[in-house]
Amino acid sequence: MPKRTDLKKIMVIGSGPIVIGQAAEFDYAGTQACLALKEEGYEVVLVNSNPATIMTDTTIADKVYMEPLTLEYLAKIIRREHPDALIPGLGGQTGLNLAMQLEKSGTLKKCGVELLGTSCESIEMAEDREKFKELCESIGEPVLPSVITHSLEEGIEAGKTIGYPVVLRPAFTLGGTGGGFADNEKELVDIMKNALELSPVHQVLVEKSIKGFKEIEYEVMRDANDTAITICNMENMDPVGIHTGDSIVVAPSQTLSNKEYHMLRDSALKIIRALKIEGGCNVQFALDPLSFRYFLIEVNPRVSRSSALASKASGYPIARVSAKISVGMNLDEIPIANTPASFEPTLDYVVTKMPRFPFDKFADANNRLSTQMKATGEVMSIGRTLEESMLKAVRSLEIGVDHIYLKKFDDMSGKELLDYVKTGTDDRIFAIAKLIRDGVDIGVICDVTGIDLFFVEKIKNIVNAEKEVAEHKNDAEYLKYAKTLGFSDRYIAKLWGVKELDIYEMRKIGGIFPDRYLRIGV
C-alpha cells in the first residue's frame, strides 16, 4: 500500500533527558524517523525537552517544542498544532507511555489525532505483563511460571507459590528500573516496595528465576501487509541475570546451533504477528544452554536501545523504516540503497557492544550488576573475528586501557579473582583475562560465571597470542597476526619494549594496514 495522502502533519514525541536506560540511542532513532517523515513530504512537529541532542535541532523537524514531557503540556501542544496523527514508538519508553496516556485520557479522540503504526491495544498487550502472558499461552509460546501482583501481600504470596529464587519485573518501566532477583522473602519485600512505587500502573510480575540461561535478542520488523523479517539477532555474553544494557552483546549470535537459531527466529516472527506490531520490535529470549528449552522474557513494541545497535550493526535503518511503515508503506515499497526493506540483511563480520559505566566518576557506587541497568552509554566495534571486535571495543571505552588488561587485578590471588567473577561487574572481562593468564582452567571460569565456553575460549586466544607475539619481537608475520586479532599498536609496543611509533613504522614498511590484513584468515 502506498503512503497515506490524507495525513499532512505528524507529531513525534522524543525521549527527553538522557538518563540511565534511556540514553542517546533514542535520539538517534527519533532523528532518523523525523527525517524519514519529512522525506515523504509530511510536516513534522517534535516535542522533546532535551536541548542537548541533534533531534531538537531546527533542521530535523518543521516545528520543535522543548517543553516538559507531561500529559498536560502535550495536550496543549496538540490543541495548538492540530496534528493529524501521532507516532508512539520512536521516543523510547517515555514516548510510548505518553502516547498511551494521551489515548486513554481521550485527548487524541477529542482532537481527532490518529495513533499511527502499532495500535494502543497491541502496545498494551506487549507492555502489560498479565496480558502478554495470556497471549503467549494462547499461541503456544513458552513463558515462565509467574504471578501478576498489585500489592506487597500479593507479592509475598506469589513468592511462596512459585518458589524461590524469583525475579521481579515492574510493568511500564525502562532499563529494569525497580526490578531485581530475590532469593528469599526478605529480599522480595525490599524489592517489591520499590517496584510497586515505580511502576506507573503499580503492577509487578513475580517470575521464576532462570539465572544462567543464555539471553538472546531478535530485532524484527513487520508491516501492515503482515510481511515480517528478522533484521539481526544478538547474543549476550553474560547469562540471564544481568540487564542486557549492562551486558557485552555480540551480533550475530555466536554459540547458537542452526536449530536453535531458527527455533527462536520463528518464535520472534510468530509473536510480532500475534501482537500485530507495525514497525520495529525487540524480542528477548532465555535459552537453556543444556537443552532446546526456551522462554520469552519480554517484547518491546517500539524502537529500543537494541534497535539502535541492530541498525548500526546491520546497516538496516530500523527507525527510518518504522516511520515509513507507520504512514502506510509496506516493506517492499521502502528502498534501502538498491534493496527493498523486505530483504533480511546478512552480517559477514562480528559486532561487539560494550557498556560504558560511570563507576570511575562514582567510586563509592556498587559495581555489581543485576536486572536494573547501570550503564550510562555504550560503544560498538566491528571486526572479522570476535577477538578483533572485542579488543576494539575495549579500547573504545575511554577508561584508560588499550587491551584486555587492568592493573587493579595484578595483586589479586586466583581465589579472590574467582570470587570476584561470580557476580557480573563492569570489569569482569578483565578479571577473566587475568585468571587465564594465571593458568586457571577455562572450564572452572565457565562454571563460576555462567559464560559460554566459546566466549572464554576467545579471551584465551587473546591471552595466548600475547605470549606468542611477545616472544617474536620485531617479526612482521607476528605483527600481522596481532593486528588481525585486534591488538593496538600501543599494546604491541609494550610487549616488545619499543615506542608506539616504531610499530606504526614497521607496519608502514610491511604494508600491514586494515584494507590488506582484514582479507586474510587468522
CSV table of C-alpha atoms in Angstrom, one decimal, residues 6-400:
chain,number,residue,atom,x,y,z
A,6,ASP,CA,-4.8,12.0,4.0
A,7,LEU,CA,-2.2,12.9,6.6
A,8,LYS,CA,-0.4,16.3,6.4
A,9,LYS,CA,1.0,16.9,9.9
A,10,ILE,CA,2.5,14.3,12.2
A,11,MET,CA,3.6,14.6,15.8
A,12,VAL,CA,6.7,12.8,17.2
A,13,ILE,CA,7.4,12.5,21.0
A,14,GLY,CA,11.1,12.4,21.9
A,15,SER,CA,12.6,10.6,24.9
A,16,GLY,CA,13.5,13.6,27.0
A,17,PRO,CA,16.6,13.9,29.1
A,18,ILE,CA,19.4,11.3,28.8
A,19,VAL,CA,19.0,9.1,31.8
A,20,ILE,CA,20.2,5.5,32.6
A,21,GLY,CA,18.2,3.1,30.5
A,22,GLN,CA,17.1,5.8,28.1
A,23,ALA,CA,20.2,7.2,26.5
A,24,ALA,CA,21.1,8.9,23.3
A,25,GLU,CA,20.2,5.8,21.2
A,26,PHE,CA,16.6,7.1,21.2
A,27,ASP,CA,17.6,10.4,19.9
A,28,TYR,CA,19.4,8.6,17.1
A,29,ALA,CA,16.2,6.7,16.3
A,30,GLY,CA,13.9,9.7,16.6
A,31,THR,CA,16.2,11.8,14.4
A,32,GLN,CA,16.1,9.1,11.7
A,33,ALA,CA,12.3,9.0,12.0
A,34,CYS,CA,11.7,12.7,11.7
A,35,LEU,CA,13.9,12.9,8.6
A,36,ALA,CA,12.1,9.9,7.0
A,37,LEU,CA,8.7,11.6,7.5
A,38,LYS,CA,9.9,14.9,6.1
A,39,GLU,CA,11.4,12.9,3.2
A,40,GLU,CA,7.9,11.6,2.4
A,41,GLY,CA,6.5,15.2,2.4
A,42,TYR,CA,4.9,15.3,5.9
A,43,GLU,CA,5.1,18.3,8.2
A,44,VAL,CA,6.7,17.1,11.5
A,45,VAL,CA,6.1,18.5,14.9
A,46,LEU,CA,8.6,17.3,17.5
A,47,VAL,CA,8.2,17.5,21.3
A,48,ASN,CA,11.3,16.8,23.3
A,49,SER,CA,12.6,18.5,26.4
A,50,ASN,CA,16.3,17.8,25.7
A,51,PRO,CA,18.2,20.7,24.1
A,52,ALA,CA,21.4,18.8,24.1
A,53,THR,CA,20.6,16.4,21.3
A,54,ILE,CA,20.6,16.7,17.5
A,55,MET,CA,16.9,15.6,17.5
A,56,THR,CA,15.9,19.1,18.7
A,57,ASP,CA,17.9,20.9,16.0
A,58,THR,CA,15.7,23.1,14.0
A,59,THR,CA,16.6,21.3,10.7
A,60,ILE,CA,15.3,17.9,12.0
A,61,ALA,CA,11.6,18.8,12.4
A,62,ASP,CA,9.4,21.6,11.0
A,63,LYS,CA,8.5,22.7,14.5
A,64,VAL,CA,10.3,21.8,17.7
A,65,TYR,CA,8.7,22.2,21.2
A,66,MET,CA,11.2,22.0,24.1
A,67,GLU,CA,8.6,21.6,26.8
A,68,PRO,CA,8.2,19.2,29.8
A,69,LEU,CA,7.1,15.8,28.6
A,70,THR,CA,3.9,15.5,30.6
A,71,LEU,CA,0.3,14.8,29.6
A,72,GLU,CA,-0.7,18.4,30.3
A,73,TYR,CA,1.9,20.0,28.1
A,74,LEU,CA,1.4,17.5,25.3
A,75,ALA,CA,-2.3,18.1,25.3
A,76,LYS,CA,-1.7,21.8,25.0
A,77,ILE,CA,0.6,21.4,22.1
A,78,ILE,CA,-1.8,19.1,20.3
A,79,ARG,CA,-4.6,21.7,20.7
A,80,ARG,CA,-2.3,24.3,19.3
A,81,GLU,CA,-0.8,22.4,16.4
A,82,HIS,CA,-3.8,20.2,15.4
A,83,PRO,CA,-1.6,17.3,14.1
A,84,ASP,CA,-3.4,14.6,12.0
A,85,ALA,CA,-1.5,11.8,13.7
A,86,LEU,CA,0.9,10.8,16.4
A,87,ILE,CA,3.7,8.1,16.2
A,88,PRO,CA,4.1,6.5,19.6
A,89,GLY,CA,7.1,4.1,19.3
A,90,LEU,CA,10.0,6.4,18.5
A,91,GLY,CA,10.8,8.1,21.8
A,92,GLY,CA,11.6,5.1,23.9
A,93,GLN,CA,9.5,4.2,26.9
A,94,THR,CA,8.8,7.9,27.7
A,95,GLY,CA,7.3,8.5,24.3
A,96,LEU,CA,5.3,5.2,24.4
A,97,ASN,CA,3.9,5.9,27.9
A,98,LEU,CA,2.9,9.4,27.0
A,99,ALA,CA,1.1,8.3,23.8
A,100,MET,CA,-0.8,5.8,25.9
A,101,GLN,CA,-1.8,8.5,28.4
A,102,LEU,CA,-3.0,10.7,25.6
A,103,GLU,CA,-5.1,7.9,24.2
A,104,LYS,CA,-6.6,6.8,27.5
A,105,SER,CA,-7.3,10.4,28.6
A,106,GLY,CA,-9.4,10.8,25.4
A,107,THR,CA,-7.2,13.7,24.2
A,108,LEU,CA,-6.4,12.1,20.9
A,109,LYS,CA,-10.0,11.2,20.2
A,110,LYS,CA,-11.3,14.7,21.2
A,111,CYS,CA,-8.7,16.4,19.0
A,112,GLY,CA,-9.1,14.0,16.0
A,113,VAL,CA,-5.5,12.7,16.2
A,114,GLU,CA,-4.8,9.2,15.0
A,115,LEU,CA,-2.3,6.9,16.6
A,116,LEU,CA,-0.1,5.5,13.8
A,117,GLY,CA,1.7,2.2,13.5
A,118,THR,CA,1.2,-0.2,16.3
A,119,SER,CA,-2.2,0.1,17.9
A,120,CYS,CA,-2.9,1.1,21.5
A,121,GLU,CA,-4.3,-2.5,22.1
A,122,SER,CA,-1.1,-4.1,20.8
A,123,ILE,CA,1.1,-1.8,22.9
A,124,GLU,CA,-0.9,-2.6,26.0
A,125,MET,CA,-0.8,-6.3,25.3
A,126,ALA,CA,3.0,-6.3,25.0
A,127,GLU,CA,3.6,-4.0,27.9
A,128,ASP,CA,1.1,-5.3,30.4
A,129,ARG,CA,2.6,-8.4,32.0
A,130,GLU,CA,-0.6,-10.3,32.5
A,131,LYS,CA,-2.0,-9.7,29.0
A,132,PHE,CA,1.4,-10.6,27.5
A,133,LYS,CA,1.5,-13.9,29.4
A,134,GLU,CA,-2.1,-14.8,28.3
A,135,LEU,CA,-1.2,-14.0,24.7
A,136,CYS,CA,1.9,-16.2,24.8
A,137,GLU,CA,0.0,-19.1,26.3
A,138,SER,CA,-2.8,-18.7,23.7
A,139,ILE,CA,-0.3,-19.1,20.8
A,140,GLY,CA,1.7,-21.9,22.4
A,141,GLU,CA,4.8,-19.9,23.2
A,142,PRO,CA,6.6,-20.8,26.5
A,143,VAL,CA,6.6,-18.3,29.3
A,144,LEU,CA,7.9,-18.7,32.8
A,145,PRO,CA,5.7,-19.6,35.8
A,146,SER,CA,4.7,-16.1,37.1
A,147,VAL,CA,2.1,-14.2,39.0
A,148,ILE,CA,0.9,-10.6,38.4
A,149,THR,CA,0.8,-8.7,41.7
A,150,HIS,CA,-0.5,-5.3,42.7
A,151,SER,CA,0.4,-5.2,46.4
A,152,LEU,CA,3.1,-6.3,48.8
A,153,GLU,CA,0.9,-9.1,50.2
A,154,GLU,CA,0.2,-10.5,46.7
A,155,GLY,CA,3.9,-10.4,46.0
A,156,ILE,CA,4.8,-12.4,49.2
A,157,GLU,CA,2.1,-15.0,48.3
A,158,ALA,CA,3.4,-15.2,44.7
A,159,GLY,CA,6.9,-15.9,46.0
A,160,LYS,CA,5.6,-18.8,48.1
A,161,THR,CA,3.6,-20.2,45.2
A,162,ILE,CA,6.3,-20.0,42.6
A,163,GLY,CA,9.2,-20.9,44.9
A,164,TYR,CA,12.5,-19.0,45.3
A,165,PRO,CA,14.6,-17.7,43.6
A,166,VAL,CA,12.3,-15.3,41.7
A,167,VAL,CA,12.7,-12.1,39.6
A,168,LEU,CA,10.5,-9.1,40.0
A,169,ARG,CA,9.7,-7.1,36.8
A,170,PRO,CA,7.6,-3.8,37.3
A,171,ALA,CA,5.2,-3.0,34.3
A,172,PHE,CA,5.8,0.0,32.1
A,173,THR,CA,9.3,0.9,33.4
A,174,LEU,CA,12.6,1.2,31.4
A,175,GLY,CA,16.0,-0.3,32.0
A,176,GLY,CA,14.8,-2.8,34.5
A,177,THR,CA,14.0,0.1,36.9
A,178,GLY,CA,12.7,-1.2,40.2
A,179,GLY,CA,13.2,-4.9,39.4
A,180,GLY,CA,15.6,-7.5,40.8
A,181,PHE,CA,16.3,-11.0,41.9
A,182,ALA,CA,15.0,-12.3,45.3
A,183,ASP,CA,16.4,-15.5,46.9
A,184,ASN,CA,14.1,-15.2,49.9
A,185,GLU,CA,11.0,-13.4,51.3
A,186,LYS,CA,13.0,-10.6,53.0
A,187,GLU,CA,14.7,-9.7,49.7
A,188,LEU,CA,11.4,-9.9,47.9
A,189,VAL,CA,9.8,-7.5,50.3
A,190,ASP,CA,12.6,-4.9,49.9
A,191,ILE,CA,12.4,-5.0,46.1
A,192,MET,CA,8.6,-5.2,46.0
A,193,LYS,CA,8.0,-2.0,47.8
A,194,ASN,CA,10.2,0.0,45.4
A,195,ALA,CA,8.9,-1.9,42.3
A,196,LEU,CA,5.2,-1.1,43.1
A,197,GLU,CA,6.0,2.5,43.6
A,198,LEU,CA,8.0,2.9,40.4
A,199,SER,CA,5.5,1.1,38.1
A,200,PRO,CA,3.1,3.7,36.6
A,201,VAL,CA,0.2,1.1,37.0
A,202,HIS,CA,1.5,-0.3,40.3
A,203,GLN,CA,1.8,-3.8,38.7
A,204,VAL,CA,4.8,-6.2,39.3
A,205,LEU,CA,5.4,-9.5,37.7
A,206,VAL,CA,6.9,-12.1,40.1
A,207,GLU,CA,8.5,-14.7,37.9
A,208,LYS,CA,10.5,-17.9,38.4
A,209,SER,CA,14.3,-17.1,38.1
A,210,ILE,CA,16.2,-18.6,35.2
A,211,LYS,CA,19.6,-17.2,36.0
A,212,GLY,CA,22.3,-18.9,33.9
A,213,PHE,CA,20.2,-19.3,30.7
A,214,LYS,CA,21.6,-17.7,27.6
A,215,GLU,CA,20.0,-14.3,26.8
A,216,ILE,CA,19.2,-13.9,23.1
A,217,GLU,CA,17.5,-11.0,21.3
A,218,TYR,CA,15.9,-10.7,17.9
A,219,GLU,CA,15.3,-7.4,16.2
A,220,VAL,CA,12.2,-7.9,14.0
A,221,MET,CA,10.2,-5.7,11.6
A,222,ARG,CA,6.6,-6.1,10.3
A,223,ASP,CA,4.3,-4.1,8.1
A,224,ALA,CA,0.5,-3.8,7.8
A,225,ASN,CA,0.6,-6.4,4.9
A,226,ASP,CA,1.9,-9.0,7.5
A,227,THR,CA,5.4,-9.2,5.9
A,228,ALA,CA,7.7,-9.8,8.8
A,229,ILE,CA,11.5,-10.2,8.8
A,230,THR,CA,14.3,-10.5,11.3
A,231,ILE,CA,17.0,-7.8,10.9
A,232,CYS,CA,19.6,-9.5,13.2
A,233,ASN,CA,19.9,-11.5,16.3
A,234,MET,CA,22.2,-10.6,19.2
A,235,GLU,CA,23.7,-12.7,22.0
A,236,ASN,CA,24.5,-11.5,25.5
A,237,MET,CA,27.9,-12.7,26.7
A,238,ASP,CA,26.6,-12.7,30.2
A,239,PRO,CA,23.8,-15.2,31.0
A,240,VAL,CA,20.3,-14.1,32.2
A,241,GLY,CA,20.5,-12.2,35.4
A,242,ILE,CA,22.3,-9.1,34.1
A,243,HIS,CA,20.3,-6.4,32.2
A,244,THR,CA,21.0,-6.6,28.5
A,245,GLY,CA,22.0,-2.9,28.6
A,246,ASP,CA,24.8,-3.8,31.1
A,247,SER,CA,26.0,-6.9,29.2
A,248,ILE,CA,28.5,-7.3,26.5
A,249,VAL,CA,26.4,-8.1,23.4
A,250,VAL,CA,27.6,-9.7,20.1
A,251,ALA,CA,25.9,-9.7,16.7
A,252,PRO,CA,25.2,-12.1,15.1
A,253,SER,CA,24.8,-14.8,17.8
A,254,GLN,CA,28.0,-16.9,18.1
A,255,THR,CA,27.0,-20.0,20.1
A,256,LEU,CA,23.6,-21.0,18.7
A,257,SER,CA,23.2,-24.1,16.6
A,258,ASN,CA,21.2,-23.8,13.3
A,259,LYS,CA,18.2,-25.4,15.0
A,260,GLU,CA,18.3,-23.0,18.0
A,261,TYR,CA,18.7,-20.0,15.7
A,262,HIS,CA,15.7,-20.9,13.6
A,263,MET,CA,13.6,-22.0,16.5
A,264,LEU,CA,14.0,-18.6,18.2
A,265,ARG,CA,13.6,-16.8,14.9
A,266,ASP,CA,10.3,-18.5,14.2
A,267,SER,CA,9.1,-17.7,17.7
A,268,ALA,CA,10.0,-14.0,17.3
A,269,LEU,CA,8.1,-13.7,14.0
A,270,LYS,CA,5.2,-15.5,15.5
A,271,ILE,CA,5.0,-13.2,18.4
A,272,ILE,CA,5.2,-9.9,16.4
A,273,ARG,CA,2.4,-11.2,14.1
A,274,ALA,CA,0.3,-12.2,17.1
A,275,LEU,CA,0.8,-8.7,18.6
A,276,LYS,CA,0.1,-7.1,15.2
A,277,ILE,CA,3.0,-4.7,15.7
A,278,GLU,CA,3.7,-2.4,12.7
A,279,GLY,CA,7.3,-1.3,12.7
A,280,GLY,CA,10.4,-2.4,14.6
A,281,CYS,CA,10.2,-4.7,17.6
A,282,ASN,CA,12.7,-6.3,20.0
A,283,VAL,CA,12.0,-9.8,21.3
A,284,GLN,CA,14.1,-11.2,24.2
A,285,PHE,CA,14.6,-14.9,24.9
A,286,ALA,CA,16.1,-17.1,27.6
A,287,LEU,CA,17.6,-20.3,26.2
A,288,ASP,CA,18.6,-23.3,28.3
A,289,PRO,CA,22.3,-24.0,27.4
A,290,LEU,CA,21.8,-27.7,28.1
A,291,SER,CA,18.7,-28.3,26.0
A,292,PHE,CA,16.3,-26.7,23.4
A,293,ARG,CA,14.1,-25.2,26.1
A,294,TYR,CA,13.5,-21.5,25.8
A,295,PHE,CA,11.2,-18.9,27.3
A,296,LEU,CA,10.0,-15.5,26.1
A,297,ILE,CA,11.3,-12.8,28.5
A,298,GLU,CA,9.7,-9.7,27.0
A,299,VAL,CA,8.8,-7.8,23.9
A,300,ASN,CA,9.5,-4.1,23.4
A,301,PRO,CA,6.8,-2.9,20.9
A,302,ARG,CA,8.9,0.2,20.0
A,303,VAL,CA,12.2,1.3,18.8
A,304,SER,CA,14.6,0.3,21.7
A,305,ARG,CA,18.3,0.7,22.6
A,306,SER,CA,18.9,-2.7,20.9
A,307,SER,CA,17.2,-1.3,17.7
A,308,ALA,CA,19.9,1.4,17.5
A,309,LEU,CA,22.6,-1.3,17.9
A,310,ALA,CA,21.0,-3.6,15.3
A,311,SER,CA,20.6,-0.6,12.9
A,312,LYS,CA,24.3,0.3,13.1
A,313,ALA,CA,25.5,-3.4,13.2
A,314,SER,CA,23.5,-4.4,10.1
A,315,GLY,CA,23.2,-1.2,8.1
A,316,TYR,CA,19.4,-1.5,8.3
A,317,PRO,CA,17.8,1.8,9.4
A,318,ILE,CA,15.1,0.4,11.7
A,319,ALA,CA,13.7,3.8,12.9
A,320,ARG,CA,13.5,5.2,9.3
A,321,VAL,CA,11.7,2.1,8.1
A,322,SER,CA,9.4,2.0,11.1
A,323,ALA,CA,8.4,5.6,10.5
A,324,LYS,CA,7.6,4.9,6.8
A,325,ILE,CA,5.6,1.8,7.8
A,326,SER,CA,3.5,3.9,10.2
A,327,VAL,CA,2.3,6.1,7.3
A,328,GLY,CA,1.1,3.1,5.3
A,329,MET,CA,4.1,2.0,3.3
A,330,ASN,CA,5.0,-1.7,3.1
A,331,LEU,CA,8.4,-3.2,3.4
A,332,ASP,CA,8.7,-4.0,-0.3
A,333,GLU,CA,8.0,-0.3,-1.1
A,334,ILE,CA,10.7,1.1,1.1
A,335,PRO,CA,14.2,1.3,-0.6
A,336,ILE,CA,17.4,0.8,1.4
A,337,ALA,CA,20.1,1.8,-1.1
A,338,ASN,CA,19.3,-0.5,-4.0
A,339,THR,CA,17.4,-3.2,-2.0
A,340,PRO,CA,13.8,-3.3,-0.7
A,341,ALA,CA,13.4,-3.2,3.0
A,342,SER,CA,11.8,-6.6,2.9
A,343,PHE,CA,15.2,-8.3,2.4
A,344,GLU,CA,16.9,-9.5,5.5
A,345,PRO,CA,20.4,-8.2,6.0
A,346,THR,CA,23.4,-10.6,6.3
A,347,LEU,CA,26.4,-10.0,8.5
A,348,ASP,CA,29.7,-11.4,7.4
A,349,TYR,CA,31.5,-9.7,10.3
A,350,VAL,CA,31.2,-9.6,14.1
A,351,VAL,CA,29.9,-6.7,16.1
A,352,THR,CA,30.5,-6.2,19.8
A,353,LYS,CA,28.7,-3.8,22.0
A,354,MET,CA,30.3,-3.0,25.3
A,355,PRO,CA,28.5,-0.9,28.0
A,356,ARG,CA,30.2,2.2,29.5
A,357,PHE,CA,29.7,2.6,33.2
A,358,PRO,CA,30.2,5.7,35.4
A,359,PHE,CA,32.0,4.0,38.2
A,360,ASP,CA,35.2,5.9,37.5
A,361,LYS,CA,33.3,9.1,38.5
A,362,PHE,CA,31.3,7.4,41.3
A,363,ALA,CA,33.9,5.4,43.0
A,364,ASP,CA,31.8,4.5,46.0
A,365,ALA,CA,28.9,3.2,43.9
A,366,ASN,CA,28.3,-0.6,43.9
A,367,ASN,CA,29.6,-2.0,40.6
A,368,ARG,CA,27.7,-5.3,40.9
A,369,LEU,CA,25.3,-5.7,38.0
A,370,SER,CA,21.7,-7.1,38.1
A,371,THR,CA,18.4,-6.6,36.3
A,372,GLN,CA,18.5,-2.8,36.9
A,373,MET,CA,20.6,-1.1,34.3
A,374,LYS,CA,23.6,1.0,35.5
A,375,ALA,CA,25.4,1.7,32.2
A,376,THR,CA,25.3,5.3,31.0
A,377,GLY,CA,26.4,4.6,27.5
A,378,GLU,CA,28.0,2.0,25.2
A,379,VAL,CA,30.5,1.5,22.4
A,380,MET,CA,30.2,-0.6,19.3
A,381,SER,CA,33.0,-2.2,17.3
A,382,ILE,CA,33.3,-4.3,14.1
A,383,GLY,CA,35.8,-6.9,13.3
A,384,ARG,CA,36.3,-10.0,11.1
A,385,THR,CA,36.8,-12.1,14.3
A,386,LEU,CA,35.3,-11.8,17.7
A,387,GLU,CA,38.7,-11.3,19.2
A,388,GLU,CA,39.4,-8.3,17.0
A,389,SER,CA,35.9,-6.8,17.6
A,390,MET,CA,36.2,-7.3,21.4
A,391,LEU,CA,39.6,-5.7,21.6
A,392,LYS,CA,38.5,-2.7,19.5
A,393,ALA,CA,35.5,-2.2,21.9
A,394,VAL,CA,37.7,-2.4,25.0
A,395,ARG,CA,39.9,0.4,23.9
A,396,SER,CA,37.0,2.5,22.7
A,397,LEU,CA,35.6,2.7,26.3
A,398,GLU,CA,37.9,5.6,27.2
A,399,ILE,CA,38.7,4.2,30.6
A,400,GLY,CA,42.5,4.4,30.1
